Short mmCIF file of C-alpha atoms in Angstrom, two decimals:
data_model
loop_
_atom_site.label_atom_id
_atom_site.label_comp_id
_atom_site.label_asym_id
_atom_site.label_seq_id
_atom_site.Cartn_x
_atom_site.Cartn_y
_atom_site.Cartn_z
CA UNK A 928 0.00 0.00 0.00
CA UNK A 929 1.45 3.36 -1.08
CA UNK A 930 1.50 6.42 1.14
CA UNK A 931 -0.27 9.38 -0.44
CA UNK A 932 1.87 12.47 0.15
CA UNK A 933 1.04 16.11 -0.53
CA UNK A 934 3.90 18.60 -0.75
CA UNK A 935 2.92 22.29 -0.67
CA UNK A 936 5.68 24.83 -1.27
CA UNK A 937 5.51 27.92 -3.50
CA UNK A 938 9.16 27.51 -4.50
CA UNK A 939 9.15 24.80 -7.20
CA UNK A 940 12.84 23.94 -6.86
CA UNK A 941 12.40 23.27 -3.13
CA UNK A 942 9.24 21.22 -3.62
CA UNK A 943 10.95 19.12 -6.30
CA UNK A 944 13.97 18.63 -4.04
CA UNK A 945 11.71 17.22 -1.30
CA UNK A 946 10.04 14.95 -3.86
CA UNK A 947 13.44 13.67 -4.98
CA UNK A 948 14.43 12.91 -1.39
CA UNK A 949 11.19 10.95 -0.93
CA UNK A 950 11.80 8.96 -4.11
CA UNK A 951 15.37 8.29 -3.08
CA UNK A 952 14.12 7.09 0.30
CA UNK A 953 11.83 4.55 -1.43
CA UNK A 954 10.40 5.22 -4.88
CA UNK A 955 7.78 2.47 -4.55
CA UNK A 956 6.42 3.65 -1.18
CA UNK A 957 5.05 7.09 -2.01
CA UNK A 958 2.40 8.58 -4.31
CA UNK A 959 3.37 12.25 -4.43
CA UNK A 960 1.38 15.34 -5.46
CA UNK A 961 3.00 18.78 -5.46
CA UNK A 962 1.13 22.03 -4.96
CA UNK A 963 2.65 25.48 -5.41
CA UNK A 964 -0.42 27.61 -4.63
CA UNK A 965 -1.74 27.28 -1.06
CA UNK A 966 -5.16 28.72 -1.93
CA UNK A 967 -5.71 26.16 -4.70
CA UNK A 968 -4.43 23.45 -2.39
CA UNK A 969 -6.96 24.42 0.30
CA UNK A 970 -9.75 24.24 -2.31
CA UNK A 971 -8.49 20.85 -3.46
CA UNK A 972 -8.56 19.54 0.12
CA UNK A 973 -12.32 20.08 0.35
CA UNK A 974 -12.81 16.87 -1.59
CA UNK A 975 -9.50 15.05 -1.17
CA UNK A 976 -7.07 13.99 1.53
CA UNK A 977 -3.65 12.43 1.98
CA UNK A 978 -1.81 10.13 4.39
CA UNK A 979 1.09 12.56 4.93
CA UNK A 980 1.50 16.31 4.40
CA UNK A 981 4.77 18.20 3.98
CA UNK A 982 4.05 21.93 4.15
CA UNK A 983 6.08 25.07 3.94
CA UNK A 984 5.00 27.54 6.62
CA UNK A 985 5.75 30.83 4.84
CA UNK A 986 3.59 31.81 1.85
CA UNK A 987 2.87 35.32 0.51
CA UNK A 988 -0.94 34.88 0.68
CA UNK A 989 -1.60 32.20 3.30
CA UNK A 990 0.40 30.53 6.07
CA UNK A 991 1.07 26.82 6.30
CA UNK A 992 -0.64 26.95 9.71
CA UNK A 993 -3.90 27.90 7.98
CA UNK A 994 -3.48 25.00 5.56
CA UNK A 995 -2.98 22.66 8.53
CA UNK A 996 -6.11 24.03 10.21
CA UNK A 997 -8.07 23.16 7.04
CA UNK A 998 -6.57 19.66 7.03
CA UNK A 999 -7.45 19.16 10.69
CA UNK A 1000 -11.14 19.92 10.03
CA UNK A 1001 -11.47 16.50 8.37
CA UNK A 1002 -8.35 14.60 9.34
CA UNK A 1003 -7.08 14.92 12.90
CA UNK A 1004 -4.48 12.16 12.93
CA UNK A 1005 -2.56 12.31 9.64
CA UNK A 1006 1.08 13.39 10.08
CA UNK A 1007 1.90 16.99 9.11
CA UNK A 1008 5.58 17.89 8.68
CA UNK A 1009 6.33 21.61 8.49
CA UNK A 1010 9.29 22.99 6.56
CA UNK A 1011 10.47 26.49 7.51
CA UNK A 1012 13.41 28.84 7.76
CA UNK A 1013 12.34 30.24 11.10
CA UNK A 1014 12.05 28.56 14.48
CA UNK A 1015 9.65 31.18 15.83
CA UNK A 1016 6.71 29.39 14.16
CA UNK A 1017 7.23 26.29 16.27
CA UNK A 1018 4.72 27.14 19.02
CA UNK A 1019 1.93 27.89 16.53
CA UNK A 1020 2.79 24.82 14.49
CA UNK A 1021 2.32 22.44 17.38
CA UNK A 1022 -1.12 23.86 18.15
CA UNK A 1023 -2.37 22.11 15.00
CA UNK A 1024 -1.06 18.74 16.16
CA UNK A 1025 2.11 18.91 14.11
CA UNK A 1026 3.95 15.64 13.67
CA UNK A 1027 7.39 17.15 13.01
CA UNK A 1028 9.11 20.41 12.23
CA UNK A 1029 12.14 20.73 9.95
CA UNK A 1030 14.27 23.85 9.61
CA UNK A 1031 15.62 24.44 6.10
CA UNK A 1032 17.62 23.28 4.28
CA UNK A 1033 15.82 19.95 3.92
CA UNK A 1034 18.33 17.13 3.80
CA UNK A 1035 18.36 13.37 4.22
CA UNK A 1036 19.69 13.89 7.72
CA UNK A 1037 16.66 15.87 8.93
CA UNK A 1038 13.90 14.51 6.63
CA UNK A 1039 14.53 10.76 6.78
CA UNK A 1040 14.19 10.41 10.58
CA UNK A 1041 10.84 12.23 10.29
CA UNK A 1042 9.79 9.86 7.49
CA UNK A 1043 10.81 6.84 9.57
CA UNK A 1044 8.56 8.02 12.39
CA UNK A 1045 5.69 8.90 10.05
CA UNK A 1046 5.76 5.48 8.36
CA UNK A 1047 5.78 3.75 11.72
CA UNK A 1048 2.97 5.99 12.95
CA UNK A 1049 0.82 5.38 9.82
CA UNK A 1050 1.15 1.63 10.30
CA UNK A 1051 0.64 1.23 6.55
CA UNK A 1052 0.53 -2.54 6.69
CA UNK A 1053 -2.24 -2.73 9.26
CA UNK A 1054 -5.28 -4.75 8.30
CA UNK A 1055 -8.90 -3.69 8.38
CA UNK A 1056 -11.46 -4.18 11.09
CA UNK A 1057 -14.27 -5.96 9.27
CA UNK A 1058 -17.75 -6.45 10.69
CA UNK A 1059 -21.41 -6.64 9.74
CA UNK A 1060 -24.48 -4.92 11.10
CA UNK A 1061 -28.05 -5.33 9.88
CA UNK A 1062 -26.68 -7.51 7.08
CA UNK A 1063 -24.40 -4.70 5.83
CA UNK A 1064 -20.64 -5.38 5.59
CA UNK A 1065 -18.17 -2.72 6.80
CA UNK A 1066 -14.39 -2.45 6.60
CA UNK A 1067 -12.57 0.21 8.64
CA UNK A 1068 -8.87 0.95 8.90
CA UNK A 1069 -7.70 0.52 12.49
CA UNK A 1070 -6.28 4.05 12.20
CA UNK A 1071 -9.83 5.37 11.89
CA UNK A 1072 -11.09 3.82 15.12
CA UNK A 1073 -10.78 5.87 18.33
CA UNK A 1074 -12.31 3.37 20.73
CA UNK A 1075 -14.72 0.48 21.10
CA UNK A 1076 -17.55 0.71 23.62
CA UNK A 1077 -18.98 -2.60 24.86
CA UNK A 1078 -22.38 -3.42 26.34
CA UNK A 1079 -22.65 -7.20 26.63
CA UNK A 1080 -22.41 -8.41 23.01
CA UNK A 1081 -23.19 -4.98 21.53
CA UNK A 1082 -20.18 -2.99 20.31
CA UNK A 1083 -20.16 0.69 19.39
CA UNK A 1084 -17.23 1.60 17.14
CA UNK A 1085 -16.32 5.27 17.48
CA UNK A 1086 -14.43 7.07 14.69
CA UNK A 1087 -13.78 10.82 14.21
CA UNK A 1088 -16.66 11.11 11.75
CA UNK A 1089 -19.19 8.42 12.72
CA UNK A 1090 -20.23 5.68 15.14
CA UNK A 1091 -20.89 2.13 13.93
CA UNK A 1092 -22.44 -0.83 15.64
CA UNK A 1093 -21.95 -4.58 15.58
CA UNK A 1094 -22.45 -7.63 17.80
CA UNK A 1095 -19.33 -9.31 19.14
CA UNK A 1096 -18.18 -10.80 22.47
CA UNK A 1097 -15.19 -9.12 24.10
CA UNK A 1098 -12.81 -12.04 23.60
CA UNK A 1099 -13.57 -12.12 19.87
CA UNK A 1100 -13.19 -8.35 19.59
CA UNK A 1101 -9.79 -8.39 21.30
CA UNK A 1102 -8.64 -11.14 18.95
CA UNK A 1103 -9.51 -9.00 15.91
CA UNK A 1104 -7.84 -5.67 16.84
CA UNK A 1105 -4.15 -4.84 16.40
CA UNK A 1106 -1.75 -4.13 19.24
CA UNK A 1107 -2.41 -0.38 19.28
CA UNK A 1108 -5.64 -1.09 21.18
CA UNK A 1109 -5.63 -1.41 24.94
CA UNK A 1110 -8.51 -2.53 27.15
CA UNK A 1111 -8.91 0.02 29.95
CA UNK A 1112 -12.32 -1.06 31.27
CA UNK A 1113 -14.73 -3.95 30.86
CA UNK A 1114 -16.64 -1.68 28.49
CA UNK A 1115 -13.85 0.24 26.73
CA UNK A 1116 -10.97 -0.64 24.39
CA UNK A 1117 -8.97 2.41 23.26
CA UNK A 1118 -6.66 3.16 20.34
CA UNK A 1119 -3.51 4.63 21.94
CA UNK A 1120 -2.94 6.90 18.94
CA UNK A 1121 -5.86 9.07 20.04
CA UNK A 1122 -4.97 9.33 23.70
CA UNK A 1123 -4.35 12.91 24.81
CA UNK A 1124 -4.10 12.57 28.58
CA UNK A 1125 -4.00 9.87 31.27
CA UNK A 1126 -5.14 10.68 34.80
CA UNK A 1127 -5.65 8.52 37.87
CA UNK A 1128 -8.70 6.65 36.63
CA UNK A 1129 -9.65 8.21 33.29
CA UNK A 1130 -8.28 8.68 29.80
CA UNK A 1131 -8.95 11.70 27.61
CA UNK A 1132 -9.00 10.84 23.89
CA UNK A 1133 -9.25 13.14 20.89
CA UNK A 1134 -12.45 12.85 18.87
CA UNK A 1135 -11.36 15.57 16.45
CA UNK A 1136 -9.43 18.85 16.59
CA UNK A 1137 -12.03 20.48 18.86
CA UNK A 1138 -13.62 17.68 20.88
CA UNK A 1139 -12.38 15.10 23.32
CA UNK A 1140 -14.01 12.26 25.21
CA UNK A 1141 -13.33 11.07 28.76
CA UNK A 1142 -13.09 7.29 29.09
CA UNK A 1143 -13.04 5.58 32.50
CA UNK A 1144 -10.32 3.14 33.55
CA UNK A 1145 -11.46 0.45 35.96
CA UNK A 1146 -9.44 -0.84 38.92
CA UNK A 1147 -9.08 -4.25 37.27
CA UNK A 1148 -7.35 -2.82 34.17
CA UNK A 1149 -5.74 0.42 35.35
CA UNK A 1150 -2.19 -0.77 36.09
CA UNK A 1151 -1.62 -3.04 33.07
CA UNK A 1152 -3.44 -0.55 30.82
CA UNK A 1153 -1.25 2.40 31.93
CA UNK A 1154 1.91 0.35 31.31
CA UNK A 1155 0.72 -0.76 27.86
CA UNK A 1156 -0.32 2.76 26.89
CA UNK A 1157 2.93 4.36 27.95
CA UNK A 1158 4.97 1.70 26.14
CA UNK A 1159 2.94 2.15 22.95
CA UNK A 1160 3.14 5.94 23.08
CA UNK A 1161 6.90 5.73 23.57
CA UNK A 1162 7.13 3.54 20.45
CA UNK A 1163 5.12 6.02 18.39
CA UNK A 1164 7.14 9.08 19.40
#
């Protein structure tokens, strides 16, 4: 499965240089689109999305931060890597859930470690969570699923854009998910990628760029769950 990458930089020679570095990294891994005009790119994003974004921050008409804000309206978890000449943008950049931040010039030495992390984060090889409800078949990427909510055999599957339902016992559900999911309560199994905060007996997870949800951790699961979550988060950073 190829990673769909969008590069947005109004300096064509710089955008092409980033593309060449990506192709040199692995020419078979990436599908790359280049955009030179941030306004046209924002319009294009209304009906399209990518797995990975590499954005310049400084444009004459629009900042890369504004592009990221548009991306985050529909895609809260995709990696965004900012390219800039100035470190003073760093604080604003991380407010839009920036994955990484590279100060020009872009080289193998500063881009490839960010790509390594992004590829690991995207978990490109992960399989789908497949289920049926009311005789309709569904297939969701594990990356789309924030958490599962159990009530006996009934399972609610929460994603950033929708909630699905199926019937499945807990043991069968746990056997189907990948190792980014941690059971924190008899009724809740959470994707660690969405976890924002861990407190004494609750987890706060991101639903989107503006909303979060508080998920309880039960006494039975709290210690092993906290250890699993911290280990997984360390692996993803």
